[in-house]
Tab-separated table of C-alpha atoms in Angstrom:
chain	number	residue	atom	x	y	z
A	183	MET	CA	8.319	-61.598	52.214
A	184	PRO	CA	5.995	-62.268	49.260
A	185	THR	CA	3.824	-59.374	48.203
A	186	LEU	CA	0.234	-59.700	46.995
A	187	LEU	CA	-0.468	-57.292	44.172
A	188	ASN	CA	-4.050	-56.781	43.126
A	189	ASN	CA	-6.144	-54.419	41.086
A	190	ALA	CA	-9.290	-53.270	42.809
A	191	SER	CA	-11.055	-52.619	39.503
A	192	ALA	CA	-10.175	-56.031	38.042
A	193	GLU	CA	-11.746	-59.405	38.694
A	194	PRO	CA	-11.244	-60.665	42.279
A	195	ASP	CA	-8.903	-63.466	41.125
A	196	ALA	CA	-6.655	-61.131	39.125
A	197	VAL	CA	-3.889	-61.408	41.711
A	198	VAL	CA	-0.177	-61.988	41.249
A	199	GLU	CA	2.119	-62.691	44.174
A	200	PHE	CA	5.706	-61.502	43.870
A	201	ASP	CA	8.004	-63.734	45.909
A	202	PRO	CA	11.659	-62.864	45.183
A	203	VAL	CA	12.949	-65.964	46.982
A	204	ILE	CA	10.971	-68.462	44.901
A	205	ILE	CA	11.568	-66.474	41.705
A	206	GLY	CA	15.299	-66.427	42.348
A	207	LYS	CA	15.199	-70.165	42.967
A	208	MET	CA	13.110	-71.019	39.886
A	209	SER	CA	14.339	-68.585	37.243
A	210	GLN	CA	16.056	-70.444	34.426
A	211	SER	CA	16.291	-70.399	30.652
A	212	GLY	CA	13.042	-71.398	28.986
A	213	PRO	CA	10.715	-70.830	26.011
A	214	ARG	CA	8.126	-68.052	25.858
A	215	TYR	CA	5.614	-70.443	24.253
A	216	THR	CA	4.361	-68.209	21.496
A	217	SER	CA	4.062	-71.612	19.828
A	218	TYR	CA	4.271	-75.264	20.756
A	219	PRO	CA	6.417	-76.923	19.596
A	220	THR	CA	8.738	-73.932	19.812
A	221	ALA	CA	10.464	-72.507	16.738
A	222	ASP	CA	13.813	-74.087	17.562
A	223	ARG	CA	12.158	-77.472	16.849
A	224	PHE	CA	11.351	-76.538	13.249
A	225	THR	CA	13.322	-78.462	10.620
A	226	ALA	CA	14.369	-77.900	7.010
A	227	GLU	CA	12.711	-81.221	6.073
A	228	PHE	CA	9.404	-79.363	6.218
A	229	GLY	CA	8.757	-77.488	2.980
A	230	TYR	CA	6.237	-75.972	0.595
A	231	GLY	CA	4.579	-79.331	-0.079
A	232	ASN	CA	3.901	-79.923	3.610
A	233	PHE	CA	2.227	-76.520	3.873
A	234	LEU	CA	-0.013	-77.316	0.893
A	235	GLU	CA	-0.987	-80.642	2.480
A	236	ALA	CA	-1.992	-78.878	5.685
A	237	LEU	CA	-4.041	-76.362	3.744
A	238	ALA	CA	-5.779	-79.152	1.817
A	239	ALA	CA	-6.641	-80.873	5.102
A	240	LEU	CA	-8.027	-77.615	6.461
A	241	ARG	CA	-10.180	-77.174	3.386
A	242	MET	CA	-11.452	-80.774	3.603
A	243	ARG	CA	-12.542	-80.154	7.190
A	244	GLY	CA	-14.520	-77.170	5.981
A	245	GLY	CA	-12.216	-74.519	7.417
A	246	ARG	CA	-14.155	-71.267	7.259
A	247	ARG	CA	-13.178	-69.552	10.475
A	248	PRO	CA	-11.689	-66.057	10.270
A	249	LEU	CA	-7.952	-65.718	9.827
A	250	SER	CA	-5.161	-63.699	11.371
A	251	LEU	CA	-2.612	-62.090	9.073
A	252	TYR	CA	0.915	-61.038	10.022
A	253	VAL	CA	3.106	-58.859	7.786
A	254	HIS	CA	6.822	-58.503	8.532
A	255	VAL	CA	8.684	-55.346	7.494
A	256	PRO	CA	12.341	-55.933	8.426
A	257	PHE	CA	13.870	-52.497	7.845
A	258	CYS	CA	15.075	-49.971	10.429
A	259	ASP	CA	16.871	-46.631	10.083
A	260	THR	CA	19.077	-47.107	13.121
A	261	LEU	CA	20.337	-49.936	15.296
A	262	CYS	CA	19.076	-50.404	18.861
A	263	TYR	CA	21.755	-52.392	20.665
A	264	TYR	CA	19.343	-54.551	22.694
A	265	CYS	CA	17.324	-55.722	19.696
A	266	ALA	CA	17.092	-59.431	18.856
A	267	CYS	CA	14.515	-59.089	16.060
A	268	ASN	CA	15.087	-60.089	12.448
A	269	LYS	CA	15.854	-56.660	11.000
A	270	ILE	CA	17.914	-54.920	8.340
A	271	ILE	CA	19.530	-51.592	9.201
A	272	THR	CA	19.650	-49.406	6.095
A	273	ARG	CA	18.807	-45.934	4.848
A	274	ASP	CA	18.707	-47.133	1.255
A	275	ARG	CA	14.981	-46.807	0.600
A	276	SER	CA	15.244	-48.664	-2.706
A	277	LYS	CA	15.618	-51.881	-0.715
A	278	ALA	CA	12.148	-51.385	0.716
A	279	ALA	CA	10.698	-50.879	-2.767
A	280	THR	CA	12.222	-54.170	-3.945
A	281	TYR	CA	11.017	-55.959	-0.834
A	282	LEU	CA	7.484	-54.658	-1.301
A	283	SER	CA	7.264	-56.051	-4.817
A	284	TYR	CA	8.130	-59.537	-3.530
A	285	LEU	CA	5.927	-59.174	-0.444
A	286	LYS	CA	2.952	-58.370	-2.666
A	287	GLN	CA	3.718	-61.476	-4.706
A	288	GLU	CA	3.658	-63.644	-1.587
A	289	ILE	CA	0.413	-62.037	-0.399
A	290	ALA	CA	-1.240	-62.774	-3.747
A	291	MET	CA	-0.072	-66.406	-3.624
A	292	GLN	CA	-1.384	-66.897	-0.098
A	293	ALA	CA	-4.713	-65.288	-0.943
A	294	LYS	CA	-5.155	-67.638	-3.895
A	295	LEU	CA	-4.481	-70.659	-1.687
A	296	PHE	CA	-7.023	-69.458	0.899
A	297	ALA	CA	-9.697	-68.492	-1.636
A	298	GLY	CA	-13.157	-69.013	-0.175
A	299	MET	CA	-11.929	-68.957	3.424
A	300	ASN	CA	-9.984	-65.741	3.461
A	301	GLN	CA	-11.771	-63.362	5.808
A	302	ILE	CA	-9.276	-61.509	7.988
A	303	GLU	CA	-10.327	-60.500	11.516
A	304	GLN	CA	-6.872	-59.719	12.815
A	305	LEU	CA	-3.944	-57.986	11.128
A	306	HIS	CA	-0.577	-57.181	12.651
A	307	PHE	CA	2.357	-55.340	11.094
A	308	GLY	CA	5.660	-56.030	12.845
A	309	GLY	CA	9.355	-55.690	12.217
A	310	GLY	CA	11.836	-54.080	12.095
A	311	THR	CA	9.972	-50.843	11.833
A	312	PRO	CA	6.780	-51.043	9.728
A	313	THR	CA	6.654	-47.241	9.537
A	314	TYR	CA	9.958	-47.415	7.668
A	315	LEU	CA	7.625	-47.696	4.682
A	316	SER	CA	6.527	-44.350	3.274
A	317	GLU	CA	2.916	-43.255	3.479
A	318	LYS	CA	2.509	-43.972	-0.249
A	319	GLN	CA	4.064	-47.441	0.081
A	320	MET	CA	1.778	-48.246	3.002
A	321	ASP	CA	-1.229	-47.049	1.006
A	322	GLU	CA	-0.301	-49.380	-1.842
A	323	LEU	CA	0.370	-52.322	0.468
A	324	MET	CA	-2.927	-51.954	2.346
A	325	ALA	CA	-4.821	-51.631	-0.928
A	326	HIS	CA	-3.104	-54.798	-2.163
A	327	LEU	CA	-4.106	-56.666	1.001
A	328	ARG	CA	-7.725	-55.558	0.691
A	329	GLN	CA	-7.746	-56.543	-2.966
A	330	HIS	CA	-6.736	-60.102	-2.098
A	331	PHE	CA	-8.381	-60.705	1.281
A	332	ASP	CA	-11.830	-60.028	2.711
A	333	PHE	CA	-11.398	-57.887	5.816
A	334	ALA	CA	-13.916	-57.716	8.644
A	335	SER	CA	-15.318	-54.292	9.469
A	336	ASP	CA	-13.293	-51.794	11.481
A	337	GLU	CA	-15.629	-52.425	14.405
A	338	ASP	CA	-15.197	-56.207	14.338
A	339	GLY	CA	-11.564	-56.491	13.270
A	340	GLU	CA	-8.361	-55.897	15.195
A	341	TYR	CA	-5.798	-54.227	12.939
A	342	SER	CA	-2.559	-53.270	14.650
A	343	ILE	CA	0.815	-51.865	13.722
A	344	GLU	CA	4.079	-51.489	15.611
A	345	ILE	CA	5.646	-48.059	15.244
A	346	ASP	CA	8.820	-46.316	16.277
A	347	PRO	CA	7.621	-42.932	17.602
A	348	ARG	CA	10.792	-41.357	16.211
A	349	THR	CA	9.707	-42.191	12.650
A	350	VAL	CA	6.197	-40.697	12.546
A	351	THR	CA	4.552	-37.302	12.626
A	352	ARG	CA	1.082	-36.475	13.877
A	353	GLU	CA	-0.066	-36.435	10.255
A	354	ARG	CA	1.394	-39.900	9.663
A	355	VAL	CA	-0.479	-41.276	12.666
A	356	PHE	CA	-3.749	-39.972	11.209
A	357	SER	CA	-2.834	-41.549	7.865
A	358	LEU	CA	-2.306	-44.923	9.527
A	359	ARG	CA	-5.807	-44.708	10.991
A	360	THR	CA	-7.232	-43.814	7.583
A	361	GLN	CA	-5.382	-46.782	6.085
A	362	GLY	CA	-7.345	-49.089	8.377
A	363	PHE	CA	-5.253	-49.618	11.494
A	364	ASN	CA	-7.229	-49.330	14.730
A	365	ARG	CA	-4.610	-50.437	17.285
A	366	ILE	CA	-1.119	-49.050	17.631
A	367	SER	CA	1.923	-50.291	19.537
A	368	LEU	CA	4.839	-48.027	20.426
A	369	GLY	CA	8.337	-49.112	21.298
A	370	VAL	CA	9.439	-47.118	24.360
A	371	GLN	CA	11.693	-49.436	26.411
A	372	ASP	CA	12.764	-46.726	28.899
A	373	PHE	CA	12.445	-42.949	29.290
A	374	ASP	CA	15.759	-42.418	31.095
A	375	ASP	CA	18.334	-40.442	29.082
A	376	ASP	CA	21.337	-42.496	30.192
A	377	VAL	CA	19.593	-45.801	29.485
A	378	GLN	CA	18.581	-44.574	26.031
A	379	LYS	CA	22.163	-43.594	25.249
A	380	ALA	CA	23.459	-46.963	26.444
A	381	VAL	CA	21.192	-48.821	23.990
A	382	ASN	CA	21.486	-46.256	21.155
A	383	ARG	CA	17.811	-45.297	21.171
A	384	ILE	CA	17.359	-41.595	21.911
A	385	GLN	CA	13.614	-41.022	22.229
A	386	PRO	CA	12.412	-37.978	24.185
A	387	GLU	CA	9.370	-38.468	26.399
A	388	ALA	CA	7.572	-35.519	24.786
A	389	GLU	CA	7.921	-37.099	21.356
A	390	THR	CA	6.390	-40.383	22.521
A	391	VAL	CA	3.546	-38.707	24.412
A	392	ALA	CA	2.743	-36.543	21.376
A	393	VAL	CA	2.422	-39.645	19.196
A	394	MET	CA	0.127	-41.273	21.769
A	395	GLN	CA	-2.058	-38.164	21.842
A	396	ALA	CA	-2.180	-38.132	18.050
A	397	ALA	CA	-3.325	-41.757	18.100
A	398	ARG	CA	-6.128	-40.889	20.515
A	399	ASP	CA	-7.155	-37.905	18.421
A	400	ALA	CA	-7.112	-40.060	15.284
A	401	GLY	CA	-9.502	-42.551	16.862
A	402	PHE	CA	-7.261	-45.550	17.522
A	403	ARG	CA	-9.104	-48.061	19.672
A	404	SER	CA	-6.112	-49.091	21.750
A	405	ILE	CA	-2.594	-47.853	22.413
A	406	SER	CA	0.086	-50.229	23.631
A	407	ILE	CA	3.652	-49.544	24.689
A	408	ASP	CA	6.647	-51.836	25.159
A	409	LEU	CA	8.986	-51.546	28.142
A	410	ILE	CA	12.117	-53.520	28.958
A	411	TYR	CA	13.665	-54.103	32.359
A	412	GLY	CA	17.254	-55.276	32.770
A	413	LEU	CA	18.777	-52.814	30.305
A	414	PRO	CA	22.185	-51.194	30.889
A	415	LYS	CA	22.199	-48.201	33.276
A	416	GLN	CA	18.780	-49.137	34.678
A	417	ASN	CA	18.206	-49.165	38.420
A	418	LEU	CA	15.273	-48.802	40.801
A	419	GLU	CA	15.441	-45.014	40.698
A	420	THR	CA	15.397	-44.769	36.891
A	421	MET	CA	12.679	-47.411	36.645
A	422	THR	CA	10.528	-45.568	39.170
A	423	ALA	CA	10.783	-42.387	37.083
A	424	THR	CA	9.969	-44.246	33.857
A	425	LEU	CA	6.930	-45.940	35.424
A	426	ARG	CA	5.635	-42.604	36.668
A	427	LYS	CA	5.812	-41.227	33.117
A	428	VAL	CA	4.252	-44.348	31.609
A	429	ILE	CA	1.332	-44.317	34.027
A	430	ALA	CA	0.777	-40.617	33.341
A	431	ALA	CA	0.712	-41.359	29.587
A	432	SER	CA	-2.013	-43.961	30.304
A	433	PRO	CA	-1.613	-46.541	27.510
A	434	ASP	CA	-4.307	-49.213	27.248
A	435	ARG	CA	-1.804	-52.067	27.241
A	436	ILE	CA	1.755	-52.437	28.470
A	437	ALA	CA	4.193	-55.188	27.538
A	438	LEU	CA	7.024	-55.470	30.066
A	439	TYR	CA	9.855	-57.598	28.706
A	440	HIS	CA	12.899	-58.970	30.466
A	441	TYR	CA	16.008	-58.021	28.510
A	442	ALA	CA	17.751	-61.185	27.348
A	443	HIS	CA	21.439	-60.360	27.078
A	444	MET	CA	22.797	-62.970	24.652
A	445	PRO	CA	25.669	-61.303	22.776
A	446	HIS	CA	26.856	-64.704	21.539
A	447	LEU	CA	23.668	-64.889	19.462
A	448	PHE	CA	22.957	-61.226	18.670
A	449	LYS	CA	25.921	-59.206	17.485
A	450	PRO	CA	24.480	-55.713	18.271
A	451	GLN	CA	24.335	-56.640	21.953
A	452	ARG	CA	28.124	-56.841	22.002
A	453	ARG	CA	28.123	-53.037	22.019
A	454	ILE	CA	26.564	-53.042	25.474
A	455	LEU	CA	29.128	-52.806	28.267
A	456	ASP	CA	28.970	-55.557	30.880
A	457	ALA	CA	29.846	-52.962	33.538
A	458	ASP	CA	26.595	-51.105	32.741
A	459	MET	CA	24.351	-54.136	33.276
A	460	PRO	CA	22.221	-54.304	36.439
A	461	ASP	CA	22.849	-57.372	38.602
A	462	SER	CA	20.292	-60.142	39.117
A	463	ALA	CA	19.015	-58.762	42.424
A	464	THR	CA	18.412	-55.324	40.905
A	465	LYS	CA	16.598	-56.817	37.899
A	466	LEU	CA	14.368	-58.838	40.181
A	467	ALA	CA	13.633	-55.802	42.317
A	468	MET	CA	12.775	-53.796	39.182
A	469	LEU	CA	10.297	-56.472	38.124
A	470	GLY	CA	8.622	-56.354	41.520
A	471	LEU	CA	8.508	-52.569	41.336
A	472	CYS	CA	6.925	-52.626	37.874
A	473	ILE	CA	4.233	-55.094	38.880
A	474	ALA	CA	3.416	-53.191	42.069
A	475	ARG	CA	3.216	-49.788	40.390
A	476	LEU	CA	1.239	-50.936	37.344
A	477	THR	CA	-1.333	-52.946	39.282
A	478	ALA	CA	-1.705	-50.109	41.795
A	479	ALA	CA	-2.380	-47.806	38.847
A	480	GLY	CA	-5.304	-49.993	37.775
A	481	TYR	CA	-3.741	-52.327	35.223
A	482	VAL	CA	-4.746	-55.996	35.148
A	483	TYR	CA	-1.909	-58.496	35.080
A	484	ILE	CA	-2.781	-60.595	32.015
A	485	GLY	CA	0.125	-62.989	32.229
A	486	MET	CA	3.881	-63.267	31.800
A	487	ASP	CA	4.755	-59.784	30.590
A	488	HIS	CA	1.408	-58.207	29.642
A	489	PHE	CA	-0.766	-55.696	31.483
A	490	ALA	CA	-3.993	-54.068	30.319
A	491	LYS	CA	-6.667	-51.751	31.586
A	492	PRO	CA	-9.707	-53.739	32.777
A	493	THR	CA	-11.767	-52.203	29.952
A	494	ASP	CA	-9.308	-53.285	27.250
A	495	GLU	CA	-10.298	-56.156	24.942
A	496	LEU	CA	-7.344	-58.219	26.167
A	497	ALA	CA	-8.538	-58.144	29.784
A	498	ILE	CA	-12.124	-58.770	28.706
A	499	ALA	CA	-11.057	-61.754	26.564
A	500	GLN	CA	-9.220	-63.268	29.518
A	501	ARG	CA	-12.247	-62.887	31.802
A	502	GLN	CA	-14.402	-64.551	29.148
A	503	GLY	CA	-11.956	-67.387	28.502
A	504	ARG	CA	-11.234	-66.253	24.926
A	505	LEU	CA	-7.581	-65.343	25.371
A	506	HIS	CA	-5.070	-66.904	22.985
A	507	ARG	CA	-1.306	-66.807	22.568
A	508	ASN	CA	0.555	-66.605	19.273
A	509	PHE	CA	3.778	-65.200	17.829
A	510	GLN	CA	2.700	-61.638	18.648
A	511	GLY	CA	2.045	-62.534	22.298
A	512	TYR	CA	-1.400	-62.571	23.913
A	513	SER	CA	-4.294	-62.214	21.485
A	514	THR	CA	-8.074	-61.859	21.621
A	515	ARG	CA	-8.626	-64.073	18.559
A	516	ALA	CA	-8.573	-67.607	19.928
A	517	GLU	CA	-7.541	-70.419	17.615
A	518	SER	CA	-7.463	-68.411	14.385
A	519	ASP	CA	-5.195	-69.803	11.700
A	520	LEU	CA	-2.331	-67.389	11.117
A	521	ILE	CA	-0.967	-66.480	7.699
A	522	ALA	CA	2.411	-64.762	7.958
A	523	CYS	CA	3.988	-62.910	5.055
A	524	GLY	CA	7.476	-61.499	4.756
A	525	VAL	CA	11.026	-62.557	5.450
A	526	SER	CA	11.380	-64.847	8.533
A	527	ALA	CA	7.616	-64.714	9.270
A	528	ILE	CA	5.991	-67.794	10.873
A	529	SER	CA	2.570	-69.116	9.854
A	530	SER	CA	0.352	-71.433	11.892
A	531	VAL	CA	-2.201	-73.297	9.782
A	532	GLY	CA	-4.037	-76.333	11.086
A	533	ALA	CA	-1.474	-78.677	12.613
A	534	VAL	CA	1.631	-77.154	11.038
A	535	TYR	CA	3.991	-74.253	11.626
A	536	SER	CA	6.008	-72.908	8.713
A	537	GLN	CA	8.698	-70.241	8.709
A	538	ASN	CA	9.809	-68.174	5.735
A	539	GLU	CA	13.403	-67.742	4.639
A	540	LYS	CA	15.378	-65.488	6.982
A	541	THR	CA	17.476	-63.620	4.399
A	542	LEU	CA	16.244	-61.364	1.622
A	543	ASP	CA	18.184	-63.226	-1.082
A	544	ALA	CA	16.749	-66.606	-0.132
A	545	TYR	CA	13.258	-65.106	0.274
A	546	TYR	CA	13.412	-63.533	-3.196
A	547	GLU	CA	14.847	-66.682	-4.784
A	548	LYS	CA	11.952	-68.896	-3.625
A	549	LEU	CA	9.374	-66.416	-4.875
A	550	ASP	CA	11.185	-66.127	-8.221
A	551	GLU	CA	10.756	-69.904	-8.497
A	552	GLY	CA	6.990	-69.515	-7.996
A	553	MET	CA	6.935	-71.070	-4.528
A	554	LEU	CA	6.055	-69.744	-1.125
A	555	PRO	CA	9.351	-68.810	0.564
A	556	ILE	CA	9.121	-71.525	3.223
A	557	ALA	CA	12.469	-72.494	4.732
A	558	ARG	CA	11.466	-74.820	7.550
A	559	GLY	CA	8.616	-75.863	9.793
A	560	ILE	CA	7.035	-78.732	11.679
A	561	LYS	CA	3.959	-80.925	11.405
A	562	LEU	CA	2.369	-81.577	14.774
A	563	ASP	CA	1.490	-85.117	15.790
A	564	THR	CA	-1.445	-85.890	18.083
A	565	ASP	CA	0.766	-85.590	21.173
A	566	ASP	CA	1.981	-82.153	20.046
A	567	VAL	CA	-1.607	-80.978	19.499
A	568	LEU	CA	-2.645	-82.176	22.957
A	569	ARG	CA	0.308	-80.513	24.674
A	570	ARG	CA	-0.224	-77.298	22.689
A	571	ILE	CA	-3.786	-77.088	24.026
A	572	ILE	CA	-2.619	-77.680	27.600
A	573	ILE	CA	0.109	-75.044	27.380
A	574	GLN	CA	-2.326	-72.550	25.810
A	575	MET	CA	-4.839	-73.076	28.625
A	576	LEU	CA	-2.230	-72.621	31.321
A	577	MET	CA	-0.625	-69.579	29.687
A	578	CYS	CA	-3.940	-67.814	29.076
A	579	ASN	CA	-6.274	-68.954	31.863
A	580	PHE	CA	-3.874	-70.131	34.609
A	581	GLU	CA	-5.992	-73.244	35.060
A	582	LEU	CA	-6.746	-76.525	33.331
A	583	SER	CA	-9.770	-78.789	33.547
A	584	ILE	CA	-8.588	-82.399	33.424
A	585	SER	CA	-12.033	-83.713	32.467
A	586	SER	CA	-12.264	-81.309	29.530
A	587	ILE	CA	-8.987	-82.690	28.166
A	588	GLU	CA	-10.190	-86.273	28.600
A	589	GLN	CA	-13.483	-85.500	26.863
A	590	ALA	CA	-11.748	-83.967	23.856
A	591	HIS	CA	-8.837	-86.410	23.574
A	592	PRO	CA	-8.602	-90.214	23.948
A	593	VAL	CA	-6.316	-90.127	26.995
A	594	GLN	CA	-6.520	-90.813	30.701
A	595	PHE	CA	-4.830	-87.646	31.885
A	596	ARG	CA	-3.257	-88.939	35.075
A	597	ARG	CA	-1.851	-92.008	33.352
A	598	TYR	CA	-0.719	-90.237	30.174
A	599	PHE	CA	0.948	-87.419	32.091
A	600	ALA	CA	2.139	-89.418	35.100
A	601	ALA	CA	5.733	-88.199	34.777
A	602	GLU	CA	4.594	-84.592	34.318
A	603	LEU	CA	2.318	-84.750	37.349
A	604	GLU	CA	5.257	-85.963	39.444
A	605	GLN	CA	7.209	-82.858	38.408
A	606	LEU	CA	4.182	-80.650	39.052
A	607	ARG	CA	3.916	-81.988	42.604
A	608	THR	CA	7.382	-80.572	43.268
A	609	LEU	CA	6.219	-77.177	41.975
A	610	ALA	CA	3.067	-77.518	44.074
A	611	LYS	CA	5.224	-77.938	47.192
A	612	ASP	CA	6.762	-74.562	46.350
A	613	GLY	CA	3.250	-73.102	46.198
A	614	LEU	CA	3.163	-72.489	42.427
A	615	LEU	CA	0.022	-74.475	41.656
A	616	LEU	CA	-2.754	-76.595	43.135
A	617	ILE	CA	-3.345	-80.161	41.925
A	618	GLU	CA	-6.955	-81.184	42.556
A	619	ASP	CA	-9.106	-84.086	41.343
A	620	ASP	CA	-10.249	-82.285	38.204
A	621	TRP	CA	-8.196	-79.093	38.087
A	622	LEU	CA	-4.678	-77.810	37.787
A	623	THR	CA	-4.753	-74.234	39.073
A	624	VAL	CA	-1.819	-71.839	38.978
A	625	THR	CA	-1.581	-69.872	42.220
A	626	PRO	CA	-0.872	-66.136	42.458
A	627	LYS	CA	2.717	-67.043	43.325
A	628	GLY	CA	2.968	-69.264	40.236
A	629	ARG	CA	1.670	-66.789	37.696
A	630	LEU	CA	5.022	-65.081	37.237
A	631	LEU	CA	6.573	-68.524	36.753
A	632	ILE	CA	4.017	-69.825	34.275
A	633	ARG	CA	6.782	-70.597	31.775
A	634	ASN	CA	8.373	-72.974	34.304
A	635	ILE	CA	5.041	-74.749	34.764
A	636	CYS	CA	4.442	-75.077	31.028
A	637	MET	CA	7.976	-76.408	30.489
A	638	VAL	CA	6.908	-79.530	32.385
A	639	PHE	CA	4.582	-80.411	29.485
A	640	ASP	CA	7.185	-79.673	26.777
A	641	ARG	CA	8.152	-83.118	25.497
A	642	HIS	CA	10.649	-81.720	22.987
A	643	LEU	CA	12.444	-79.734	25.669
A	644	THR	CA	12.571	-82.771	27.960
A	645	GLN	CA	14.072	-84.884	25.191
A	646	ALA	CA	16.622	-82.175	24.308
A	647	ARG	CA	17.710	-81.893	27.936
A	648	ALA	CA	18.047	-85.658	28.206
A	649	ALA	CA	20.214	-85.694	25.091
A	650	ALA	CA	22.350	-82.872	26.478
A	651	ALA	CA	22.773	-84.715	29.776
A	652	ALA	CA	23.971	-87.762	27.851
A	653	THR	CA	26.778	-85.698	26.298
A	654	PRO	CA	27.884	-83.425	29.173
A	655	ASP	CA	31.150	-82.434	27.475
A	656	ALA	CA	29.394	-80.969	24.447
A	657	VAL	CA	28.870	-77.196	24.396
A	658	GLN	CA	25.143	-76.521	24.648
A	659	PRO	CA	24.019	-73.208	23.144
A	660	LEU	CA	21.842	-70.946	25.286
A	661	ARG	CA	18.649	-70.702	23.223
A	662	TYR	CA	16.194	-69.025	25.574
A	663	SER	CA	15.823	-66.022	27.806
A	664	LYS	CA	15.312	-66.346	31.553
A	665	THR	CA	11.785	-67.332	32.568
A	666	VAL	CA	11.677	-64.305	34.883
């Protein structure tokens, strides 16, 4: 039987319905839509010149809106077996010093290009482990950023950093606040000892809770934690215990990710024993358990894998229609252009996406040549822009006004998307959405399957699947995680 899960302190429509039968039927591989087109559609034909053209077009249109800035620090001390991030495992701290010198060079180049329209309202440090950098290195990097960009006030800006609780002391947490960060995100994944051993991430609960308390004492505006379900050794009993500890720790936001076991793509995952992996039914039951416990504890289901307290800016932004989705997940800064610095980082400026080189050597080589270290990207055509808007609206608001699309774009929606609407009618029969004269509305049952709904509008994915169907004997690589 489907279960309605609601939060009494949230908005009345903040309901998600967990139906294991329909989820089991619909779950498939699919994009997470942190961008559209997705990163696997980027090509090496896109280069530095294309980025400069996009920036020139933005300047001609009078682009003066605030920016988001992402900084990638790829280094980690130890290897977590589940991890699929672009990271470098090393204890040779000299590598970080070299990287910082090049990172500062890229930051200075980007700042020069964005001169006159360079106010930052959102900053995010990701990795790897950003706190791999020493306190002194972080001081120097933040000073360099402030020298080259105009940052909004602490009250108006959202400045976040991902940390590994095992790498920081209480004093370091206070230093991060002094350096200008006002939001903090902690990797937790699971509190169970056996699960932690199975993924090579030993992280005592007391250590994590102490870091969260330090962040509160230091005046951080929001504390977020990451959890993963589907890890080796996990079951309903261990997940219940972890959720109890998480709820007691009371973070402001929780990201609950489905572990994507793809050892053919990510070599560290080959160290995980297949015999330790929970089966599909157990993973599905764990998801239902997580949603039920978190919403009962007062968290609002934001979408996909995000939960937040109703007083958190993320929940408020969703209620006000200001929610956005980018490469860091759900965001409160709608439609900000994103400058991304560091190895493998992806920028979104105007109608282009550009990704930096993925290896340190290639990243350094481009910068030594005096160019931004862009390796690949894509320029969106008018159809891409239209579909990006539709996917954003569905991912963030769970509804779409057809008339608003027709007013903003020269299309007759029902004619232009006739094939898509036919597919949506099939999903509507399964109760995932309502198709009305002027609205597409995702139902409570459809919210967990929002990726499936958005995939209908993904022209690139449709074309790739058609090409794959035309060559059935070819080996097709598994590129995506399961939608649920």
